[in-house]
XYZ file of C-alpha atoms in Angstrom:
481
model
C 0.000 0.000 0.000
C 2.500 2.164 0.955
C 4.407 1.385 -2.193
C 1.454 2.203 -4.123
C 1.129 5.812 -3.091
C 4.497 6.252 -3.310
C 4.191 5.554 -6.971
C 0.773 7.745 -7.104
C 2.866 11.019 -5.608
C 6.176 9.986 -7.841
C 3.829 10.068 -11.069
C 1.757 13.177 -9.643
C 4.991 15.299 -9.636
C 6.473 14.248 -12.853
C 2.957 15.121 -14.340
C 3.230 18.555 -12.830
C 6.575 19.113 -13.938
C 5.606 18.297 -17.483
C 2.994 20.966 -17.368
C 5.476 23.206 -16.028
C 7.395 22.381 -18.607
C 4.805 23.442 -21.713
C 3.800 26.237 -19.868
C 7.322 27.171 -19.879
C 7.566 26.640 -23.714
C 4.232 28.271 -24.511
C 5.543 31.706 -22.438
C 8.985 31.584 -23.894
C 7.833 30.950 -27.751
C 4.854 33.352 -27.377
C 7.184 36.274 -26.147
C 9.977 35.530 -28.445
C 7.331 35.746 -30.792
C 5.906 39.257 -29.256
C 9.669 40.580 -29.035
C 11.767 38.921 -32.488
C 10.213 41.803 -34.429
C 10.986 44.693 -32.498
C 14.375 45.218 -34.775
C 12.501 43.317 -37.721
C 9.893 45.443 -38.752
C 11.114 49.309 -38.329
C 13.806 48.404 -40.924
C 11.532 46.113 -42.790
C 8.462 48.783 -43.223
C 11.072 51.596 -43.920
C 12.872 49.520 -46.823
C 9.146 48.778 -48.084
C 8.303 52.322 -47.967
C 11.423 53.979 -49.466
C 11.345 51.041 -52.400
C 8.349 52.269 -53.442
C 9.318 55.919 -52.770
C 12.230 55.625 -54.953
C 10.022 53.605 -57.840
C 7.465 56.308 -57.981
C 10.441 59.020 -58.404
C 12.615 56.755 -60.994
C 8.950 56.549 -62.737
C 8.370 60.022 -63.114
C 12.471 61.006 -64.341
C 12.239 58.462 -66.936
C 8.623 59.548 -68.524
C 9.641 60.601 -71.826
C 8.623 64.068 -71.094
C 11.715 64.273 -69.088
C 14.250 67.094 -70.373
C 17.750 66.000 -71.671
C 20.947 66.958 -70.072
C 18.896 66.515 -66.580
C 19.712 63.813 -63.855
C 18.107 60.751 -64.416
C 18.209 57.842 -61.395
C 18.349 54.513 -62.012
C 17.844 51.935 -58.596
C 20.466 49.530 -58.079
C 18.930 45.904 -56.455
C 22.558 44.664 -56.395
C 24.395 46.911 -53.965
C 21.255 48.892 -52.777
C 22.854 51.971 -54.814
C 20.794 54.741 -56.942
C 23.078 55.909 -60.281
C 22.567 59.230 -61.201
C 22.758 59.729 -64.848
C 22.983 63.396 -66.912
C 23.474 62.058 -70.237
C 24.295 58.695 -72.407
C 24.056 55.474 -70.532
C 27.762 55.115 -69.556
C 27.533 58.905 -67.496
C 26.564 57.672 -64.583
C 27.681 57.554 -61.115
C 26.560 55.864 -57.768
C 25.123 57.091 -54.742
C 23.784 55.845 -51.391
C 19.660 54.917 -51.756
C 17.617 57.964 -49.912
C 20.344 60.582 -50.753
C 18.789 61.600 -54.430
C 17.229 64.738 -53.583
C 18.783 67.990 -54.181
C 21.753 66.242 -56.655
C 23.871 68.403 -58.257
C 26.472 68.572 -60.589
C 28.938 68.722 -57.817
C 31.490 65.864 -56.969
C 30.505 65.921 -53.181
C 26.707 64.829 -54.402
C 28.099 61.901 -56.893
C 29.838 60.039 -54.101
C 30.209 56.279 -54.611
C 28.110 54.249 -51.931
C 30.430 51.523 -50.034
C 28.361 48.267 -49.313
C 30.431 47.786 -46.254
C 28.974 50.640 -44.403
C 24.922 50.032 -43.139
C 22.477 52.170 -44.904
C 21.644 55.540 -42.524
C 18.214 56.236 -43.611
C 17.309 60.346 -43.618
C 15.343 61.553 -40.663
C 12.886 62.998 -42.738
C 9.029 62.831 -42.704
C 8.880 59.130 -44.213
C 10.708 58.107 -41.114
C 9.025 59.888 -38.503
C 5.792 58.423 -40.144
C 7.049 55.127 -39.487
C 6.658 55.977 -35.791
C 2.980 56.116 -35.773
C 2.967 52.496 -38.410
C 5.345 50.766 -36.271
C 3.293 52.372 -32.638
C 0.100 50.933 -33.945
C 1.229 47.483 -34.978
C 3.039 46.418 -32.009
C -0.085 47.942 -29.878
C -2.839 46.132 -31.734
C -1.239 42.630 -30.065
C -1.823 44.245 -26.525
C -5.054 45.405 -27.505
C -7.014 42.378 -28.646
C -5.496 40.485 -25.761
C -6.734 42.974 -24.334
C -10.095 42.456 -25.267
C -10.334 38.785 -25.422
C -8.739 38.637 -21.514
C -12.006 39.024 -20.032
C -13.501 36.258 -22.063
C -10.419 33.938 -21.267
C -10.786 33.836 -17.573
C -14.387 33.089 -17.263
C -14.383 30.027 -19.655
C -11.342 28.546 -18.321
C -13.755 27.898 -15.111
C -15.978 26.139 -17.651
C -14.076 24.266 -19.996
C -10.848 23.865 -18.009
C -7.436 24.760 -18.662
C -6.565 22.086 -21.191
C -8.297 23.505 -24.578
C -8.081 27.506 -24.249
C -4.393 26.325 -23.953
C -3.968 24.640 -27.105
C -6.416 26.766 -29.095
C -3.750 29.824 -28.199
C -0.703 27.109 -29.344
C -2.914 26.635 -32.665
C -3.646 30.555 -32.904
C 0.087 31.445 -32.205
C 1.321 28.843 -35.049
C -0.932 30.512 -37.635
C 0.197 33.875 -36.647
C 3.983 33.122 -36.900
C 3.495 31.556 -40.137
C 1.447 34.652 -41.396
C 4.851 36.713 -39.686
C 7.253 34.625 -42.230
C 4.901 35.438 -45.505
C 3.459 38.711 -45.085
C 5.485 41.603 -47.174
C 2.576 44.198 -46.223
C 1.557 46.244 -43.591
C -2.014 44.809 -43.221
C -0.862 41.468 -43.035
C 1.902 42.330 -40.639
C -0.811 43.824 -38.326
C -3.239 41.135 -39.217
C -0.621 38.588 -38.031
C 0.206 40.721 -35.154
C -3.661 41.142 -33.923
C -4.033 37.539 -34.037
C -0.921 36.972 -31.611
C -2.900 39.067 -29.456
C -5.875 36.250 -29.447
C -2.750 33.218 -28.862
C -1.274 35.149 -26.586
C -4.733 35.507 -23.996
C -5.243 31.947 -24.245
C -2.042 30.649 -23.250
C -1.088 32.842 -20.658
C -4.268 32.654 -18.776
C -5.168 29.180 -19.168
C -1.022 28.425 -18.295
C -0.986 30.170 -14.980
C -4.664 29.287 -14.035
C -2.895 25.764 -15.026
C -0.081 25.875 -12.803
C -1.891 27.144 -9.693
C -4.530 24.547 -10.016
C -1.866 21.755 -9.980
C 0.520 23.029 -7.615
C -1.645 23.881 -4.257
C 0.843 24.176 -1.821
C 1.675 28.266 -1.987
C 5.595 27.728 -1.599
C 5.342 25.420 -4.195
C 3.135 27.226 -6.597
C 5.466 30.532 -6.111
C 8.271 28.528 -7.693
C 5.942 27.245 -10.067
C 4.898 30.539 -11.355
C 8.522 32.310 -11.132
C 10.016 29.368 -13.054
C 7.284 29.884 -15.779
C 8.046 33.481 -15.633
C 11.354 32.540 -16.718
C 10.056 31.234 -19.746
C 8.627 34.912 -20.234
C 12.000 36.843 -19.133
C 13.793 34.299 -21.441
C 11.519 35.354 -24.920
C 12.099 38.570 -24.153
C 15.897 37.919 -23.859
C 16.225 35.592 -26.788
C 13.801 37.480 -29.516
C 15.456 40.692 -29.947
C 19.104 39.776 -30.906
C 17.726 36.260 -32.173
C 15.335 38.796 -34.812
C 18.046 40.882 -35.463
C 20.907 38.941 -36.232
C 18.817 36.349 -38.125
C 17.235 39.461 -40.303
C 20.731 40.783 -41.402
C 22.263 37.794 -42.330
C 19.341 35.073 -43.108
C 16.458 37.403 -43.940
C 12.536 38.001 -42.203
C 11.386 34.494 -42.950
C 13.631 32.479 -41.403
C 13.202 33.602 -37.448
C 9.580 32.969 -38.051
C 9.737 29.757 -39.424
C 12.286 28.424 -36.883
C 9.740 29.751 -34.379
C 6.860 27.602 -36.179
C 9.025 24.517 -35.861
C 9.460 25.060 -32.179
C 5.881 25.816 -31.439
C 4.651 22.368 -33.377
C 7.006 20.321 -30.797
C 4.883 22.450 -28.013
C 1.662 21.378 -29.245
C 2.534 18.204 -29.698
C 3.442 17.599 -25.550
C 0.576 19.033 -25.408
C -1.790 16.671 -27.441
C 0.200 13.421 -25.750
C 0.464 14.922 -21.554
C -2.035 17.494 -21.266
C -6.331 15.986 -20.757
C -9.403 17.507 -21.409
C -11.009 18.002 -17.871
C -14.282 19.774 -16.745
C -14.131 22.628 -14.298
C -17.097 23.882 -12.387
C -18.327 27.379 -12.346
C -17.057 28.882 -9.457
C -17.750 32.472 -7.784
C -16.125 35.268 -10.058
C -13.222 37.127 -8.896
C -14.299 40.282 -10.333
C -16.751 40.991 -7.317
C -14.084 39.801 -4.661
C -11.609 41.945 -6.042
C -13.365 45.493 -6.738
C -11.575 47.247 -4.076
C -8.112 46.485 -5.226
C -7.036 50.123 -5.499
C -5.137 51.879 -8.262
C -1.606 50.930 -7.623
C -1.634 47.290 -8.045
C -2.962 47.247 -11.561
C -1.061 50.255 -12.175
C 1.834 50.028 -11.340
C 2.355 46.782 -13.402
C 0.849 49.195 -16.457
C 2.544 51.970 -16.265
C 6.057 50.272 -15.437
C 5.824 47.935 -18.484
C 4.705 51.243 -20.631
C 8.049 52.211 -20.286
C 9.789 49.184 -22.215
C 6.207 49.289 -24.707
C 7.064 52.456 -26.015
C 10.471 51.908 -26.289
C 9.981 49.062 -28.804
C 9.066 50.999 -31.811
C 10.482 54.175 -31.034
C 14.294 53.360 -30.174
C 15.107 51.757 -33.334
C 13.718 54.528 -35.719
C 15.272 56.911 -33.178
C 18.902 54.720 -33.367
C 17.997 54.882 -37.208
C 17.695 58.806 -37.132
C 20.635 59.167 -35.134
C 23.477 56.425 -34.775
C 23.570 54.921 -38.185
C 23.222 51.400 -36.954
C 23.672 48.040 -38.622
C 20.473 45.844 -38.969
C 21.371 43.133 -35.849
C 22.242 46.751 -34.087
C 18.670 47.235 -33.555
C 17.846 44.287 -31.726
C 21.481 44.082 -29.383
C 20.163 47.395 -27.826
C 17.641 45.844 -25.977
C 19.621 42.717 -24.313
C 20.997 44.822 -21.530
C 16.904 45.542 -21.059
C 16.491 41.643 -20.918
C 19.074 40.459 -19.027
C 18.524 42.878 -15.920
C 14.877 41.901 -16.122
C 15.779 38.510 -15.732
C 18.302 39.437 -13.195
C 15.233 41.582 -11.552
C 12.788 38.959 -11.124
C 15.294 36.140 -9.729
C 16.282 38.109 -7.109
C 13.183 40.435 -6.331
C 11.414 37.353 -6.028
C 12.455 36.202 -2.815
C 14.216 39.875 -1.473
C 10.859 41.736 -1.890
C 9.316 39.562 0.487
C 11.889 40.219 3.359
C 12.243 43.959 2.549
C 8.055 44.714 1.696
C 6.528 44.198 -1.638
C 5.274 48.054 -1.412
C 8.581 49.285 -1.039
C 10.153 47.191 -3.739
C 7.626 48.335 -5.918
C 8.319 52.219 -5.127
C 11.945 51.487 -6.102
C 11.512 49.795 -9.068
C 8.889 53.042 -10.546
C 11.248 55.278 -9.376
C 14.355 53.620 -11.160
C 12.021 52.517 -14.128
C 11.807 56.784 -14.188
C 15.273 57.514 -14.078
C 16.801 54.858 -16.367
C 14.270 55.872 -18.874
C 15.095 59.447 -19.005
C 18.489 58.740 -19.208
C 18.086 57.050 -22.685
C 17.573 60.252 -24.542
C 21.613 61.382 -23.739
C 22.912 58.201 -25.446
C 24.822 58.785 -28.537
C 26.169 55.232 -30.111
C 24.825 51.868 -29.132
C 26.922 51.655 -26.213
C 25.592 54.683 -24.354
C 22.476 52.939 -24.164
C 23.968 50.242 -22.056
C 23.256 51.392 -18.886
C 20.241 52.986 -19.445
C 18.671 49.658 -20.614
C 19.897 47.968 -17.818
C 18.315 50.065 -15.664
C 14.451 49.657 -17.317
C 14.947 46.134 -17.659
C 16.267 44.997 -13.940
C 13.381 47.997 -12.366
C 10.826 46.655 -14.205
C 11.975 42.764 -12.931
C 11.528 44.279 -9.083
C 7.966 45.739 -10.187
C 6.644 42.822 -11.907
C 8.144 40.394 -9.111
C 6.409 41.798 -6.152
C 3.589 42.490 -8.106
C 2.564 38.903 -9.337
C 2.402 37.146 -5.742
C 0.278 40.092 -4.182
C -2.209 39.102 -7.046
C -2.045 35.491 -5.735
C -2.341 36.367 -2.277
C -5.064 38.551 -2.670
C -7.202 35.156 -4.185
C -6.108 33.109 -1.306
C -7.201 36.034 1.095
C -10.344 36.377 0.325
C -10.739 32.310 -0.269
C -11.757 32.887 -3.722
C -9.700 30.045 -5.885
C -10.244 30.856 -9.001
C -6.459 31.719 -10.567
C -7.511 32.098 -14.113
C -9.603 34.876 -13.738
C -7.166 37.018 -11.294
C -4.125 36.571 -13.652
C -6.754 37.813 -16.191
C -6.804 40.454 -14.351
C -3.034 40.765 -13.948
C -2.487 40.112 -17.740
C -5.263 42.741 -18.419
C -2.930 45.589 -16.640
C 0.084 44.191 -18.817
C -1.648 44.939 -21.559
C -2.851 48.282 -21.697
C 0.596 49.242 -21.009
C 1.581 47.293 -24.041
C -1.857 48.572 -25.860
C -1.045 52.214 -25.097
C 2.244 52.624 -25.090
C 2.984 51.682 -28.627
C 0.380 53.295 -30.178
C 0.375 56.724 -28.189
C 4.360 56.689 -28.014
C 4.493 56.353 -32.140
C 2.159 59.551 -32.276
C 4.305 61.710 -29.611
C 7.846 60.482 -30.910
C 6.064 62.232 -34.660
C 5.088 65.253 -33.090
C 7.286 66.359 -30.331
C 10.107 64.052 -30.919
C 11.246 60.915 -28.934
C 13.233 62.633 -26.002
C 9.954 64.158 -24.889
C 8.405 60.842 -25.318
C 11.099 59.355 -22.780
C 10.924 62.280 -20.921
C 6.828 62.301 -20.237
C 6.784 58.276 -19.378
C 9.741 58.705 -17.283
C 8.464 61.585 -15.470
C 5.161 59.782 -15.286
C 6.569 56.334 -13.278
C 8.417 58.720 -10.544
C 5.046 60.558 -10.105
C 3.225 57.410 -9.592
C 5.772 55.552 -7.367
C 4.557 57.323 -4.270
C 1.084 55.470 -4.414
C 3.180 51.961 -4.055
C 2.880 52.809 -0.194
C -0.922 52.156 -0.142
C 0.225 48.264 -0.992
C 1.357 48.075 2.233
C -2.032 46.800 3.539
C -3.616 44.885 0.759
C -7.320 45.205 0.745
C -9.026 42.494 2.240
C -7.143 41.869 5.435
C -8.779 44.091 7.305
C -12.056 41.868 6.382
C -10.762 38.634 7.125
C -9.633 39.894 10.549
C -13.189 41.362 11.273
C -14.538 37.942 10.099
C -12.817 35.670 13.152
C-alpha cells in the first residue's frame, strides 16, 4: 500500500513538472514571438516604404517628357545603390539609396556608396511616419489580448485549462506563419492582432494551469517564477535572435524556426495534457473590486516604459546612430538580461524587505533609467540605461505577481484564471497604449519628450506603491474571526 502511493505522488509530480514544462515553452515561444520583431519590422516597413518611394520618383524622371541633359536615377537591387545619370548610358555615377534629392552637378553629391557601411536612412518625414505604423502594430497585439482577456478567464472555469491552452498554441502557429509570408503592412498587423488572441489563451489558461496543480503556496510561487522565466527568457532571446537572423538570413527564417518550435509544443501538449471539466465557481471580479489603483497600475505603467520603447528606439537609433540591422535588436539585451536578473532576485528579497517598497523602487528607477536614454549617442551609451528599465521593471513585476495570488487566497476565492486575467489585463494596456500613443508623440514632439513624459510619469506614480502596504481584504478577514 504504501508502495502504491508512493508511486501515485512519484507520477503526480512528474505530471506537474511536465505541465510546467509546456507552460514554460508556450511563455517563452509566445514572447519571443511578441519581441523577435521589435528590430525586424522598423527596418523592414522603412525599406518597403522607401522602395516604393524611390520607384514612384525613378517613374516620373524616366517619362519621356523628361528634359535632356537633366539627372536621371536609375535603382540599383545589387548593392542597394541609386546611379545618377545626366546624359548617355555610360555617365553615370553611384550614390547611397535615400540621398537623391537635391543632386547636383557637384562631386561631393556623386559620391560612390560603399556596401560595407549600413544604410543611414534620412530623418525625414517618411521616417518619422514610421513611428505612428510601427506604434500601432506592435499595440494592436496588446489590444485584442486585451479584449479577449475578459472572455479567457471566465471560460477557463468552464471548460478547463486544457483547450483555451492549445487553441492559443494553434492561434500562435498561424500567426507566426502569417509573420514569415506577409510583405505588407495589413498582413503584418493582421498577423500581429491575431498573436494578441494566442497570446490571452495561453497565458491565462497556463498560470490558471499551474496554480490549479501546484496547491501548496511555496510550491506554486516557484511554479509561477520558473514559468516566468520562460517569459523573461523570450524577451531575452527574440530581440538579438530577430536581429541577427534578419541581417544575415532574412525576415522568414526567425519565423519559421519559431513555427518549428511551437509544433514540438503542441505536440506535448496533445500526448500529456487531458481535457477536464471545471465547475463554475464564484467570479473574482466581485471579490476583487476594491483592489485600489496601484496594483494594476503600477504593473501598467512600469511595463509602458519598455512598450514604447519598442518601436520608437530603433527609428530613433535609425535617425541618429547609423546602426547596422542586428544593431537594432542588441540594444535591448541589456533591457532583458537585468529583467531577468530583476525577477530572480526580487522574487524572494521583496518579500523580506516589503513588496510596497520594492515596488516604489523599481517606478522610481524605471523613471530615471528611462530618461536617461535620450543622452545616449552610439549603441553603447544605451547600455546602462537599458539595464536600468529592464532589472526595475523585474523588481515591479516580481512583487507584483504574488500580491495578485495572495489577494485570491485572502479572500478564499480560488479561481487563478480569472485574477491573472486580471493581472495580464494591466500588462496589456501598457503594451496597448504605449505603442500606439508613443508612435504619435515620438512624430510630433520628438522621442526625447516621449522618454521624458513616461519617465516623469513612473516617478510621479511611485509614491502610491505605499498604499500596498495593507492589501485590501485583510482588514475583512480579521473582522470575520
Amino acid at each position: 500500500m504504501t508502495i502504491y502511493l508512493f508511486d501515485i505522488l512519484t507520477e503526480e509530480r512528474q505530471s506537474r513538472k511536465l505541465i510546467l514544462v509546456i507552460v514554460f515553452i508556450a511563455l517563452l515561444l509566445d514572447n519571443m514571438l511578441l519581441t523577435v520583431v521589435v528590430p525586424i519590422i522598423p527596418s523592414y516597413l522603412y525599406t518597403i516604404d522607401d522602395a516604393a518611394a524611390n520607384m514612384a520618383k525613378n517613374h516620373t524622371t524616366a517619362s519621356p517628357h523628361t528634359p535632356s541633359g537633366t539627372f536621371q536615377t536609375i535603382v540599383s537591387l545589387y548593392d542597394n545603390s541609386v546611379r545618377v545619370t545626366s546624359g548617355g548610358p555610360m555617365d553615370s555615377t553611384p550614390i547611397p539609396l535615400g540621398q537623391t534629392q537635391g543632386v547636383s552637378s557637384s562631386t561631393s553629391a556623386l559620391t560612390p556608396h560603399n556596401s560595407t557601411q549600413p544604410d543611414c536612412p534620412k530623418a525625414d518625414d517618411q521616417l518619422l511616419n514610421e513611428n505612428v505604423k510601427v506604434g500601432l502594430l506592435f499595440a494592436s497585439k496588446a489590444t485584442v489580448q486585451l479584449i479577449t482577456n475578459p472572455f479567457i478567464g471566465p471560460l477557463t472555469n468552464r471548460i478547463g485549462y486544457q483547450i483555451p491552452m492549445f487553441a492559443g498554441f494553434c492561434i500562435m502557429f498561424l500567426s507566426t506563419i502569417m509573420f514569415a509570408f506577409s510583405s505588407s503592412y495589413t498582413l503584418l498587423f493582421l498577423a500581429r492582432s491575431l498573436q494578441g488572441v494566442g497570446s490571452s489563451c495561453s497565458s491565462v489558461a497556463g498560470m490558471g494551469m499551474l496554480a490549479s496543480v501546484y496547491t501548496d503556496d511555496e510550491e506554486r510561487g516557484n511554479a509561477i517564477g520558473i514559468a516566468l522565466g520562460g517569459l523573461a527568457m523570450g524577451v531575452l532571446v527574440g530581440p538579438p535572435f530577430g536581429s541577427v537572423m534578419y541581417e544575415f538570413v532574412g525576415k522568414t527564417a526567425p519565423f519559421l524556426i519559431l513555427a518549428v518550435l511551437a509544433v514540438l509544443d503542441g505536440a506535448l501538449q496533445l500526448f500529456i495534457l487531458q481535457p477536464s471539466k471545471v465547475e463554475p465557481e464564484v467570479s473574482v471580479w466581485v471579490h476583487l473590486s476594491s483592489i485600489t489603483f496601484s496594483f494594476p497600475g503600477s504593473i501598467c505603467f512600469a511595463n509602458m516604459a519598455i512598450a514604447m520603447l519598442e518601436p520608437a528606439l530603433p527609428i530613433w537609433m535609425m535617425e541618429t546612430m547609423c546602426p547596422r540591422k542586428w544593431q537594432l535588436g542588441i540594444a535591448f539585451v541589456p533591457a532583458s538580461i537585468s529583467y531577468l536578473i530583476g525577477t530572480n532576485i526580487f522574487g524572494v528579497l521583496a518579500h523580506k524587505m516589503g513588496r510596497w517598497l520594492c515596488s516604489l523602487i523599481g517606478m522610481v528607477l524605471v523613471g530615471v533609467s528611462i530618461l536617461c536614454v535620450p543622452f545616449a549617442k552610439d549603441i553603447y551609451g544605451l547600455i546602462l540605461p537599458n539595464f536600468g528599465v529592464g532589472f526595475a521593471i523585474g523588481m515591479v513585476d516580481s512583487s507584483m505577481m504574488p500580491i495578485m495570488g495572495y489577494l485570491v487566497d485572502l479572500r478564499h476565492v480560488s479561481v487563478y484564471g480569472t485574477v491573472y486575467a486580471i493581472a495580464d489585463v494591466a500588462f496589456c494596456m501598457g503594451f496597448a497604449l504605449g505603442p500606439s500613443a508613443g508612435g504619435a508623440i515620438a512624430k510630433s514632439i520628438g522621442f526625447s519628450w516621449l522618454m521624458t513624459i513616461i519617465g516623469v510619469v513612473d516617478i510621479l506614480f511611485a509614491p502610491l506603491c505605499y498604499f500596498l502596504r495593507s492589501p485590501p481584504g485583510r482588514e475583512e478577514k480579521m473582522v470575520r474571526h
